[in-house]
Amino acid sequence: MNHQERFAELWADYLEGELDEAGVAGLRELLARDKALLKQAADLFQLHRMLGLVASDDPARREEFVRDTLARLPVDEDQFVVGVMEQVSRQSPAVARADVQPAGAPTAAKFDVKAIAATVVALCAVAAFGWWLRPEAPSQVPPVGTETASTPAEFDADSVRLASQSHARFFGEVSLPVGARLSPRRDYVLMNGLVELAFPAGASAIIEGPAVFRVLTNECLALDVGRCSVHAPDGAEGFRVETPVTRVVDRGTRFTVNVSELSETEVQVIEGAADIYRQMDAGRRSAAPDRGGSAADRTAIRLTDGDAQKFTHVGEFSADTIPFDPHTYRRRLPDRVVSYSATTGEGGAKDLLSVTVQRGGQVVEIPVEELIPSEAIWFKGSAGAYLCGDKTWSGQRRSAASDWSLISGLINPGGSEEPLTSDPVLAADGGTPGMAVRFQRPVVNGPGADVVLFDLQTFANPPEGDAFHVSPLRFREGLRTHTIRVFDLTIESPATLDLADFYVHMFKRPVNSLEELETVACTPQRQVVRFRALAVGINLSDLGYADGDEVDGLFFQDALDDRHYVDPVLVVGLPNRGTAAHSGRRD
Amino acid sequence: MLDAALQRVREGDVAAFSVVVRRFERPLRAWLAAQAPPGVDVDEIAQRSFVAAYTRLSEFALGTSFSAWLFTIARYQLKTETTRLRRIADYHTRYAPDLLQRELERRGGEAPELWTTRIEHLQACLETLGEHLRRFITWRYVEEIPLEEMAARSERSVAAVKKQLWLLRQKLLHCVEARMAAEGGRS
């Protein structure tokens, strides 16, 4: 084996991470001996890196990079390590200024957090969700006593991340993408929805809007108003939630903290224990963690599983027992469509590649090959445009509803203000306005979403999606129409993708059947505004189907709640999870 | 438009910085991808560079080359990270022969714009590959599946897959170099 062959062999293993110590030494020896091989190695390594970059070079990922970067911008210039830039000044005359003192960085707009918190709470209704518990054995806890002095964990400013979110809307800024690092000691005002934060030691906190919170350290969350459900598994004990009147320290493993706009703090321990300390400077914004001195009283009130207390500080600190309600604890975000991926071209997403959904609490990415396609078997439109996609059609127009494209499909089906309560009529004479689809194979009802619908939307349309009804094709006892008004992925969701350019076909008259869809003359009109594809999961249980029931098709109608119509460009069934037997009915 | 965005950022419009990020993320990441030695997270360095530029924006003189300023920051961020890695005791055993790293550092003086051009040529070269060859690139760099999986899918041995990837990389390298040479750029 000559040097080149040996190099090729070692290099392949090197790029795959399979080179052992002897191999690295061998590679080093070859490169030291032969300058041409060294040049070749450097060329190939740079090519390897570029291939990785090209592979991830699509608009969605680049947009994710932009969002992630913006999410890291500090609000307070003191958060940034000044020394790094002083080093830059010393090294490069191009950057250097004579004055290397920290200069005034542009500051983000400041706002009165308390005023906004009060407004948020006053304007938004907080929904209550019920969660069922499985009782588990309580974890071992240290004896009750004064808080042990401990060295604050080293703070990694970039380590607390947004793990997931559901309909989260933040005040004054775009929604954070999943995976974004949260800026430390910066106020986040969650107007509505839910976010789950992941802390590096393993703790997680699900925060429900409306809420105002800050990440103080990688083991400490400040909650000025709102509710959070904390899970601190083994290894994350000591995780803290600071409220205006209390410091809640986890001793394993689950508890909720609910802070009212008057700073009353309710703590409910679901599992394990938590120690509650009084904030010495209660009434002010949640204090920074200990740095040698303590901002909290060192005497703890210990709560164990099943305990619930309310803490207030009006003149004096008080703690009162309240009824324990396990339903206040949220174990996970609701089942929903989490994201999707698509091919790209002409400036945006085109064909669906996969859908990521949370079903029955499990997040799973489903490639398009496993999705169940549907075809349109009935269409009666509202007015105007009924088709979108390419400029011209070579085959049947109705096939636009059957492909995987997010930019081609049947749009603006007819609707009804009142949901259907009987079978839709799928005949030209007296046909029901709307669109019926049949799945290529039956969709089996299980936990969570069973069908996903994609809707074209632009910024002039309702940001949460166009409300629509979804009905059985054949009603029977127990079945009903379900109305969806808010999509899982809205126009503001970071996971919602911009779409490639497409044409909308304007029809000369209303279309009352699929046959008319094929024959009525239409004119293509290129869309100049940017569209996005919203997505929502449809749970067949919401239509009254039992677990395991098989569904052949569905009927869709716009809800006629406004002047906008739903554009259901793609309706797909999710595959059977395989665990539920097909013991149900087939419709 | 860039100067206008920079001015707005200075006036407190944080969202305007997105214009800057969108304008430079591709060339910056391309350059960092080529310069960064093994073990360096390119996107992490790119983001740190943008954050640093944002925080020190008041020091930048509008009307001068923001690109040069940003890439200088990125060079420093990369050097800091490289130094940190080098100090890890077993870095060279785990990540890279030091000769390779030094050769990459030596190439750090190349103009960043060349790497944007190289990326574009690479994309063009990829499109000239037949599907039976391009699938290996897709498997390795998009799906990131193990060699054993590639072998199963292509009904070849792992050794044959390694050889195929070697040949493909050589082919792409020569293609990019030829295009750069034709353009008059350095290869």
Short mmCIF file of C-alpha atoms in Angstrom, two decimals, chain B residues 50-176:
data_model
loop_
_atom_site.label_atom_id
_atom_site.label_comp_id
_atom_site.label_asym_id
_atom_site.label_seq_id
_atom_site.Cartn_x
_atom_site.Cartn_y
_atom_site.Cartn_z
CA PHE B 50 -22.75 38.70 15.39
CA VAL B 51 -23.46 39.23 19.09
CA ALA B 52 -20.05 40.84 19.53
CA ALA B 53 -20.62 43.09 16.55
CA TYR B 54 -24.01 44.13 17.89
CA THR B 55 -22.67 44.93 21.32
CA ARG B 56 -19.81 47.03 19.98
CA LEU B 57 -21.66 48.62 17.12
CA SER B 58 -21.08 52.10 18.43
CA GLU B 59 -17.38 51.62 17.68
CA PHE B 60 -17.98 50.96 14.02
CA ALA B 61 -17.66 53.94 11.70
CA LEU B 62 -20.57 54.07 9.31
CA GLY B 63 -19.38 54.31 5.74
CA THR B 64 -16.41 52.00 6.27
CA SER B 65 -16.43 48.29 5.45
CA PHE B 66 -18.72 46.53 7.88
CA SER B 67 -17.78 43.24 6.26
CA ALA B 68 -14.12 43.73 7.11
CA TRP B 69 -15.01 44.72 10.65
CA LEU B 70 -17.29 41.74 11.15
CA PHE B 71 -14.78 39.27 9.74
CA THR B 72 -12.08 40.65 11.98
CA ILE B 73 -14.33 39.97 14.94
CA ALA B 74 -14.98 36.49 13.61
CA ARG B 75 -11.25 35.83 13.22
CA TYR B 76 -10.75 36.70 16.82
CA GLN B 77 -13.68 34.58 17.99
CA LEU B 78 -12.30 31.65 16.02
CA LYS B 79 -8.83 32.13 17.43
CA THR B 80 -10.21 32.25 20.97
CA GLU B 81 -12.09 29.01 20.48
CA THR B 82 -9.18 27.31 18.74
CA THR B 83 -6.90 28.29 21.61
CA ARG B 84 -9.37 26.91 24.10
CA LEU B 85 -9.57 23.62 22.25
CA ARG B 86 -5.84 23.36 21.87
CA ARG B 87 -5.52 23.60 25.60
CA ILE B 88 -7.62 20.53 26.04
CA ALA B 89 -5.06 17.89 26.86
CA ASP B 90 -6.13 15.29 24.41
CA TYR B 91 -7.41 17.57 21.67
CA HIS B 92 -4.92 16.42 19.08
CA THR B 93 -5.64 12.83 19.83
CA ARG B 94 -9.38 13.37 19.71
CA TYR B 95 -9.75 15.95 17.01
CA ALA B 96 -6.93 16.78 14.72
CA PRO B 97 -3.31 16.33 13.84
CA ASP B 98 -1.67 19.64 14.73
CA LEU B 99 -0.16 19.89 11.27
CA LEU B 100 -3.62 20.01 9.75
CA GLN B 101 -4.70 22.69 12.14
CA ARG B 102 -1.65 24.78 11.41
CA GLU B 103 -2.20 24.47 7.67
CA LEU B 104 -5.77 25.66 8.11
CA GLU B 105 -4.58 28.60 10.19
CA ARG B 106 -2.05 29.46 7.53
CA ARG B 107 -4.86 29.67 5.01
CA GLY B 108 -6.81 32.04 7.22
CA GLY B 109 -5.57 35.05 5.31
CA GLU B 110 -7.64 34.23 2.23
CA ALA B 111 -10.34 36.68 1.32
CA PRO B 112 -13.67 35.61 2.81
CA GLU B 113 -15.52 36.34 -0.45
CA LEU B 114 -13.62 33.48 -2.11
CA TRP B 115 -15.41 31.00 0.15
CA THR B 116 -18.82 32.23 -0.83
CA THR B 117 -17.76 31.71 -4.43
CA ARG B 118 -16.43 28.24 -3.65
CA ILE B 119 -19.71 27.30 -1.98
CA GLU B 120 -21.61 28.37 -5.08
CA HIS B 121 -19.28 26.35 -7.29
CA LEU B 122 -19.67 23.37 -5.00
CA GLN B 123 -23.44 23.57 -5.31
CA ALA B 124 -23.09 23.67 -9.08
CA CYS B 125 -20.68 20.72 -9.02
CA LEU B 126 -23.10 18.73 -6.88
CA GLU B 127 -25.80 19.24 -9.47
CA THR B 128 -23.59 17.70 -12.14
CA LEU B 129 -23.44 14.45 -10.21
CA GLY B 130 -25.75 11.70 -11.28
CA GLU B 131 -28.34 10.63 -8.77
CA HIS B 132 -26.52 7.30 -8.21
CA LEU B 133 -23.54 9.31 -6.91
CA ARG B 134 -25.31 12.27 -5.34
CA ARG B 135 -27.23 9.95 -3.05
CA PHE B 136 -24.00 9.21 -1.18
CA ILE B 137 -23.54 12.91 -0.48
CA THR B 138 -27.17 13.18 0.63
CA TRP B 139 -26.80 10.17 2.88
CA ARG B 140 -23.58 11.45 4.44
CA TYR B 141 -24.25 15.17 4.80
CA VAL B 142 -28.02 15.57 4.83
CA GLU B 143 -29.32 12.41 6.46
CA GLU B 144 -26.01 11.78 8.27
CA ILE B 145 -26.56 8.04 8.36
CA PRO B 146 -23.76 5.64 9.35
CA LEU B 147 -21.59 3.98 6.73
CA GLU B 148 -23.18 0.65 7.51
CA GLU B 149 -26.59 2.06 6.58
CA MET B 150 -25.19 3.46 3.35
CA ALA B 151 -23.70 0.09 2.59
CA ALA B 152 -27.05 -1.61 3.15
CA ARG B 153 -28.93 0.89 1.02
CA SER B 154 -26.43 0.69 -1.85
CA GLU B 155 -25.89 -3.04 -1.47
CA ARG B 156 -22.16 -2.60 -1.20
CA SER B 157 -19.58 -3.23 1.48
CA VAL B 158 -18.57 -0.53 3.98
CA ALA B 159 -15.10 -0.50 2.43
CA ALA B 160 -16.64 0.15 -0.96
CA VAL B 161 -18.73 2.98 0.44
CA LYS B 162 -15.63 4.57 1.98
CA LYS B 163 -13.89 4.34 -1.37
CA GLN B 164 -16.91 5.84 -3.12
CA LEU B 165 -16.97 8.79 -0.74
CA TRP B 166 -13.24 9.28 -1.23
CA LEU B 167 -13.65 9.34 -5.01
CA LEU B 168 -16.63 11.66 -4.80
CA ARG B 169 -14.82 14.14 -2.61
CA GLN B 170 -11.87 14.11 -4.99
CA LYS B 171 -14.19 14.66 -7.92
CA LEU B 172 -15.95 17.56 -6.23
CA LEU B 173 -12.68 19.11 -5.14
CA HIS B 174 -11.32 19.03 -8.67
CA CYS B 175 -14.59 20.39 -10.02
CA VAL B 176 -14.53 23.35 -7.64
#
